[in-house]
Amino acid sequence: MRRVAQVVAVRPEKLDEYRELHRAVPEPVLDRLRRCRIANYSIHLLGDRLFAYFEYHGDDLEADLALMAADEATQEWWRLTAPCQTPVPQAAPGEWWATAEQVFLLE
């Protein structure tokens, strides 16, 4: 199992819209996450930063993320959520959600 933590900024004027979208995430989007072996996925808000955490239970995260990106329902979901977000300055070129370094874990 691989733990992944990510950060993206939320546009303040879109915060209410972002919250509303996440009150009813479409089942096909949730199903795609499950089929891509993602579990315990949560998103948290602090100020203008969204912090996501999930656990990956597969062998090839990049391949599963590519399957997710090719999924029509997920693409539509991202068309709704992307205008609410903006990458943080620490994001690598082409990266939307910046991956955070794990510095501590208590199991």
Tab-separated table of C-alpha atoms in Angstrom:
chain	number	residue	atom	x	y	z
A	1	MET	CA	0.000	0.000	0.000
A	2	ARG	CA	1.265	3.452	-0.904
A	3	ARG	CA	0.130	6.625	0.874
A	4	VAL	CA	-0.240	9.774	-1.228
A	5	ALA	CA	-0.737	13.323	0.084
A	6	GLN	CA	-1.290	16.219	-2.282
A	7	VAL	CA	-1.939	19.962	-2.154
A	8	VAL	CA	-3.682	22.395	-4.495
A	9	ALA	CA	-4.968	25.925	-3.941
A	10	VAL	CA	-8.673	26.671	-4.044
A	11	ARG	CA	-9.889	29.885	-5.635
A	12	PRO	CA	-11.603	31.802	-2.800
A	13	GLU	CA	-14.478	32.890	-5.026
A	14	LYS	CA	-15.090	29.221	-5.956
A	15	LEU	CA	-14.906	27.708	-2.474
A	16	ASP	CA	-18.665	27.413	-1.972
A	17	GLU	CA	-19.032	25.837	-5.417
A	18	TYR	CA	-16.237	23.365	-4.638
A	19	ARG	CA	-17.867	22.365	-1.367
A	20	GLU	CA	-21.233	21.949	-3.079
A	21	LEU	CA	-19.741	19.758	-5.822
A	22	HIS	CA	-18.264	17.447	-3.189
A	23	ARG	CA	-21.561	17.028	-1.358
A	24	ALA	CA	-22.648	14.708	-4.165
A	25	VAL	CA	-19.694	13.230	-6.036
A	26	PRO	CA	-21.158	11.198	-8.926
A	27	GLU	CA	-21.086	7.443	-8.366
A	28	PRO	CA	-19.229	6.768	-11.659
A	29	VAL	CA	-16.385	8.979	-10.389
A	30	LEU	CA	-16.291	7.143	-7.060
A	31	ASP	CA	-16.418	3.805	-8.865
A	32	ARG	CA	-13.443	4.782	-11.051
A	33	LEU	CA	-11.451	5.692	-7.936
A	34	ARG	CA	-12.211	2.272	-6.452
A	35	ARG	CA	-11.346	0.455	-9.701
A	36	CYS	CA	-8.037	2.352	-9.750
A	37	ARG	CA	-7.321	0.816	-6.332
A	38	ILE	CA	-7.656	4.096	-4.410
A	39	ALA	CA	-9.093	3.939	-0.891
A	40	ASN	CA	-9.422	6.174	2.164
A	41	TYR	CA	-9.490	9.245	-0.060
A	42	SER	CA	-10.198	12.493	1.738
A	43	ILE	CA	-9.818	16.191	0.967
A	44	HIS	CA	-9.332	18.779	3.705
A	45	LEU	CA	-9.370	22.570	3.586
A	46	LEU	CA	-7.137	25.029	5.432
A	47	GLY	CA	-7.231	28.651	4.325
A	48	ASP	CA	-6.895	28.566	0.550
A	49	ARG	CA	-5.253	25.116	0.421
A	50	LEU	CA	-6.881	21.781	-0.275
A	51	PHE	CA	-5.020	18.790	1.155
A	52	ALA	CA	-5.843	15.371	-0.260
A	53	TYR	CA	-4.853	12.003	1.139
A	54	PHE	CA	-5.422	8.562	-0.308
A	55	GLU	CA	-4.090	5.049	-0.080
A	56	TYR	CA	-3.138	3.229	-3.259
A	57	HIS	CA	-3.485	-0.557	-3.173
A	58	GLY	CA	-2.069	-1.454	-6.584
A	59	ASP	CA	1.259	-2.014	-8.288
A	60	ASP	CA	1.332	0.787	-10.872
A	61	LEU	CA	-0.090	4.101	-9.695
A	62	GLU	CA	0.883	5.912	-12.892
A	63	ALA	CA	-1.006	3.376	-15.034
A	64	ASP	CA	-4.075	3.553	-12.819
A	65	LEU	CA	-3.993	7.346	-12.877
A	66	ALA	CA	-3.815	7.182	-16.682
A	67	LEU	CA	-6.931	4.971	-16.682
A	68	MET	CA	-8.633	7.514	-14.452
A	69	ALA	CA	-7.646	10.388	-16.741
A	70	ALA	CA	-9.091	8.506	-19.732
A	71	ASP	CA	-12.417	7.895	-17.982
A	72	GLU	CA	-15.246	10.001	-19.434
A	73	ALA	CA	-17.102	10.499	-16.142
A	74	THR	CA	-13.888	11.555	-14.412
A	75	GLN	CA	-13.067	13.986	-17.221
A	76	GLU	CA	-16.492	15.600	-16.800
A	77	TRP	CA	-15.968	15.801	-13.030
A	78	TRP	CA	-12.599	17.482	-13.543
A	79	ARG	CA	-14.225	19.984	-15.937
A	80	LEU	CA	-16.432	21.010	-13.007
A	81	THR	CA	-13.795	21.021	-10.266
A	82	ALA	CA	-10.730	22.361	-12.120
A	83	PRO	CA	-12.002	25.957	-12.370
A	84	CYS	CA	-12.215	25.960	-8.564
A	85	GLN	CA	-8.510	25.125	-8.169
A	86	THR	CA	-5.115	26.461	-9.075
A	87	PRO	CA	-1.742	24.719	-8.624
A	88	VAL	CA	0.429	25.823	-5.711
A	89	PRO	CA	3.827	27.387	-6.476
A	90	GLN	CA	5.549	24.171	-5.348
A	91	ALA	CA	3.849	22.105	-8.073
A	92	ALA	CA	6.178	20.620	-10.657
A	93	PRO	CA	5.701	21.703	-14.288
A	94	GLY	CA	2.504	20.101	-15.572
A	95	GLU	CA	1.477	18.975	-12.080
A	96	TRP	CA	-1.965	20.086	-10.840
A	97	TRP	CA	-2.075	18.614	-7.328
A	98	ALA	CA	1.450	18.898	-5.896
A	99	THR	CA	2.586	15.726	-4.148
A	100	ALA	CA	3.701	16.277	-0.559
A	101	GLU	CA	6.656	14.519	1.027
A	102	GLN	CA	5.842	12.198	3.909
A	103	VAL	CA	8.064	13.110	6.847
A	104	PHE	CA	6.392	11.098	9.619
A	105	LEU	CA	4.129	8.068	9.970
A	106	LEU	CA	2.736	6.352	13.056
A	107	GLU	CA	1.153	2.987	12.260
